[in-house]
Structure formats: structure tokens, C-alpha cells
Amino acid sequence: MPRTPICFAHDLMHKHAVNATVTLRDVRSRINLVQPPVSNGEIDMNGNPIADHCDYRPTSGHAGGQKGDTCVERDCFFSPASYYASIISHLLSQPEPNGELDPSFLLPSSQKTELLFQSAGNGTCSREASSPSPDCGLINSSQFHNEHLQAKRARVENIIRGMSLTPNPIVPGIQVEGDQNHLEKVKGSYRENKRKQRVPQQQSLHDISLARAGQNGIQVEEYLQLKKQLHILQQQLKQLQERFAQPHELNDSSPSQGSMEKTLGLLKEKFGQSLDSGSQGVSSGYRRDRFCRSIPKTRGSEWSEKGTRTSDSHSLTSEDRALSEILKRELIQVVTQAVDSVLKQVLPESPDPQPHLPSSPTVTASSTGREFTGAAASASSKWLPKISSHKSTISVATEKPPAFPSYPIRSKMERKPCQVPPVNYPLVMTSEVQGNSIFSQMLLCGQNSPWGSLSPKMVPSPECLDRPWRPIKLKSSVMRHQRCPTPYKSAEIESLASLPASNSELAEMQALMDGMYFPSIHISFLYHQHLASAEALTPGHLKKAKLMFFFSRYPTSSLLKTYFLDVQFTRCITSQLIKWFSNFREFYYIQMEKFARQAVLEDLTDPSDLIVTRDSELFRILNVHYNKGNDFEVPDGFLDVASLTLQEFFSAVRAGKDSDPSWKKPIYKIISKLDSEIPDAFKSSTCPKELNQG
DNA sequence: CGGCACCCTG
DNA sequence: CAGGGTGCCG
């Protein structure tokens, strides 16, 4: 019987839920035209008419033909051209040796949207509003705090000594010259760094915040105050960086008093000088040099997590490395927290979970499984920040290729350009932290659990919950998005550094520094955190793994390591995680086989009739298994993989291949190639907010 | 041999 | 979901 040829375009599909959705939906629609659908007799789930501009072609030879590994054809063209033109141009500009697509270019990821947005802005980073009056930071606070510093010196020495063996800290890199020792290391991640450091990002936060401030009627002073705080934080970050860098530079000799003196002198210098942006070249040349020198050695390792983890470790013990990593994360976390705090205040009217989608059709996940009109934004919306774009057309297209001409999304999806902050990144903090003085709060934290509360990688394991220094709850998944650079990276902070600091803020900074200088508490705390995080996998990890299964059926152990950063991977833990996924697959394949056999019994002939939709029983079973509570929106890509799996099983069973004891292996091989990229949000232990609720 | 995947069992 | 067994692979 003549079949409708199908174009699966799987290389796009399985990596990009949105695209895949369109393709399969389209396919399904066509199938529905040819013959009634298997289960539910309605038309296309979206109620859309059948688009007819996809050039279908026979694909996988299900009906007995031999099937290659790829099993799909890859050419599928839609209109309008605007979207696909960009795809094509991307393809042309991104020659991949293996012919694989860059998974990032279709997904409506934060990165993409952000790129769009950034390209919409102008590229300058200096703004008048960022250069307020430079005369409010002239207090000589070294005098003010001299005694205090003296008193702290011993402790500072102590921590410096303690950190003398720690590897290179993380510092937002700016330049790499002038440090041959670390040049090689930096090279590896330089590309990524460059990408993260792009000026437009600074621009975006800056302008956006400014625009918001103005729009919302927030007083300029208030805004500037916040910026000042950011500035202070940044200064403190620099101090930390230098503090890390110094022991490294002097690692031949003992962490000397000289190092200490330098650091303290630096501190004094900063406190004692205006931080006038315009004139910092003179007064801060020394600092800047030092800062920049410290960058190459510090930047390389953690901001690009992959592959560099071990690069800085020749002479370090694993414990030192672990401590270093933890410290690095804390730094990132603090910056993130500060930015969140500022944004929260600058954007006070956006506590609404989806404030910039007021009339968006993406509002609900379909509990019934039936597609909602906003399916476009559904697939990744929970995980990837939606940063609106001036070019709403492209933004929409990114989220869903306009393969459905009648899709009424465009007008509804338009957003105000100023509504940029990615609200899908929770800005959830306790009220304490939301207070105006985040530094005081940080200090406050420091008394019990300095920084520990900010650890992004701590899963609240039972042991942790009982710790006296139990962290205040602070969630921010802004951090650690390797492939989704948020607009709030250190570059932004840097851009705000041209602000003068007030006396009180300097005092706060001092206090903060003091808080950080409790070495004994601090170090032991970090070690405890580290050890605690290593012990076992928790139910939260299991749930996370299950959700990850929607994206990856065959994760490698190395991939798992990158997504379970709060787990210290022993052989046992690794095996357990691997085993989990093995169990997941087992259940998955059992269901697939079951339904495939059922379809065979029902005398279905065309494998392509077997489409797993959200309202199919098979999906329901899978969803219950992997997504109990239905609090995570299953990506469409999973439906596609499930459909293909089902079809493969169906074809095999129908062809009688199941008489072969190893008849499933070819299917496994096929499915194993359909893993898609797991959203970066999973890298954060706080990422899927659903995980923390359950 | 270790690591991994699959299978079977409880 | 974990344990244990088997088989494959580098």
C-alpha cells in the first residue's frame, strides 16, 4: 500500500525539540490525511491545517527495506524563508567535520535569544548613566579600618597560607597576554571566554537595567546605589582573585608576609582612592596589571568546565583541587547572587513567573497531553530563559519554525524589548538576601556559613540539612550555564566597576572581607561541604536523572559527571548512575516492545502510523515513570525518539526479526544515536526547580 | 582486565 | 531500582 513518504529530518529533530515537533506534527498531519490516526481521530494536535511545503521523501525503508544507521533523510524545507535562511546560513558558516549540526543554533536557548537581542542593541558599553558623580568615594577608609585590618591580619595570613596550595582561581578573563606559564591553559578555553566576554552583553544588562529603571520610575539614585553595590562586589572579587593569584605566584617560597602585605596594601589603596572611572588608569594601573596578570591563570579552568578540569593540577592534590573548585564556584555564586539581587530590585514588577508573556499562548503545559497553541515555547521554555528580542519575528521563529502558516503565535508572542530579564531564571532569594545590603547579608552568612549557603552544587542531602550552617535558601540558576551565557557574567560587573564607592559601602566591603577571612571556619566548612556532597546519590538525583533521560538515553559517564556536579564521582557512584540509566532504558524498551507488539496484533501495516503523542497511552506510561507528578514538560524531541523507537520495534516484530535473540540490538544502536543535548539547566543542582519541591 | 550494556530476578 | 550474571570491547 502506498505510503506517504516521510521526511524526518532527524538530525534536527532529535536535537531540537521544537523543530522536531514541527516535523512530526506535520508528518502526523499528513498521515491523518492519508488514513485515520491510530488512536485519536482528530486532526493535527494543534488543529492546524496541513502544511504542504515539506518535500517529503521516503526515508527509512520500514516496510522491509534495509535501514541504515541514520535511518532518516535529512532534507526538509519549510517556508518562510526567513527562518530557514538563517538556518542555512548557519550551516554554511558552521562546517562541521562530521556533518553534525551545532545543536545550539536551532534551540531557542538563552544563548540564541540573547544573541538576537544583543545584535539588536548597539555595541557600545559606555553609558552616561554609568558614570555618575565620582566624588562620593574619597573617604580614606584605610585609616578608618586600619585597626580592624591589623586585627585581622593574623587571620588573613592564615587563610592565605591555607590557600597557598590552591590552584588558580577563577577570574573573569579579559586578556591572556603576559603570562606564559598559563598561556597554554588559557588557550584551551579562550574561545569560550571570548564568547562570554562580549561587550554587547555588558551593554545589554546595562541598558536594559537602565531602561527598566527609567521606565519603572525607580529613582536614579536608587539605581546607582545598586550599581555601586555591584561595584563593591566586583572589587571584592578582584581582591579574592589577587589573593588567590598571589600564593600561586609565590608558590616556590612559602606564602610570605610580603604577599600578605601586598594584598593589604592593595586593599588600602583601593579604599583610599576614589574609584573614579575616568581616571582609574593612573591610580589603578598597578591593580589592573595585577588583575590582568591573574586572569590567565585563573580564568581557564572552571568557567569552561569541560576538559580543563584537570589542566591546572600537576602539583596539586585532589583535595586541593576540590577545594579550589569549590572556592571557584563560590565566587561565581556570589556574583550571581549580587546580580540577581540588583535585578530583582531594578525589576520589581516582574515577580510574575511569566511576566513578559502576558498573552502568550504558552501558559500551560497540557495536562491532558493535548497540545496547546503555544507548543512553540513549550519544549524548552522551562529550562531555557526566554529573552525577548526586538526582532520578535526571529525570536518566534527560533522558538518554532513557522511551518504552520496559520499558527497564530507571532502577534501574541511579541514582547516588549525592555522585558529582557530572563524570568525563567529564578530570582528567588530569601528576604534577607533581598535586602539592600547584600554585603551585610553575605557577612551575616559568613558568621555561620560563609559562602556555603551559596554553593550551587549542594543538594540538600539529609546531612546537609542538619548542619548548623545550613544555608539560607538562595536559588539562582543563572550561574554555571556554560553554553547559555547569561547577560550577567562578570563582564557586566566589570562594566559597572567605574562607579565610585561610598564610605558605607566600603565599610560593608570591609566587613565582607572580614567575613571571608575566617579561615578556620571557612576552610573546614568547605571541606565539609565537599565531602558531604560526595557521599551518595539522593532521590533528587534520581529524579533529575529521570528527567535527563528525556534528553539522553545513553549518557556517557563523562557526560553524567558534567551534569551531576554536586556528586563526587567514585566508581561506585558512577556505576550507580549508569545503572539507573540502564534501568530507565529497560523500562523504556519494554514499553516500546509492548506497544509495538500490540500494534502488530492490531494489524497495522505502516510503522509511520505509530506516533507517540502526548495523549497516547504509551506517553502517559513513560511520563509517569520518568516524570512523576508531571511537573516537567517532556521535550518534544523525546516524543520523536519514542515514536521512532516504537516504529523500529514495530517493524522488527512485524518482520519476524524477534526470533533472533539479539534482534533488539540494531534498535538499540539506532536509538543510542538519538540522544540530544541536555539543557544546561540540569547542570545546576538547583536547576529544575521542580526537583527542589519534590 | 575493567568498563559497560543487557538480561534476569527479587 | 539494585544485584548478579553474561557478553562485548578496547
mmCIF file of C-alpha atoms (C1' of nucleotides) in Angstrom, chain A residues 542 546 576 579-580, chain C residues 1-4 8:
data_model
loop_
_atom_site.group_PDB
_atom_site.id
_atom_site.type_symbol
_atom_site.label_atom_id
_atom_site.label_comp_id
_atom_site.label_asym_id
_atom_site.label_seq_id
_atom_site.Cartn_x
_atom_site.Cartn_y
_atom_site.Cartn_z
ATOM 1 C CA LEU A 542 17.329 10.080 40.755
ATOM 2 C CA LYS A 546 14.972 10.519 35.063
ATOM 3 C CA GLN A 576 25.005 3.515 40.065
ATOM 4 C CA LYS A 579 22.799 1.566 36.198
ATOM 5 C CA TRP A 580 19.991 3.999 36.625
ATOM 6 C "C1'" DC C 1 15.589 0.012 41.376
ATOM 7 C "C1'" DA C 2 19.523 -2.978 42.783
ATOM 8 C "C1'" DG C 3 22.256 -7.382 42.320
ATOM 9 C "C1'" DG C 4 24.156 -10.676 39.874
ATOM 10 C "C1'" DC C 8 31.253 -7.448 24.172
#
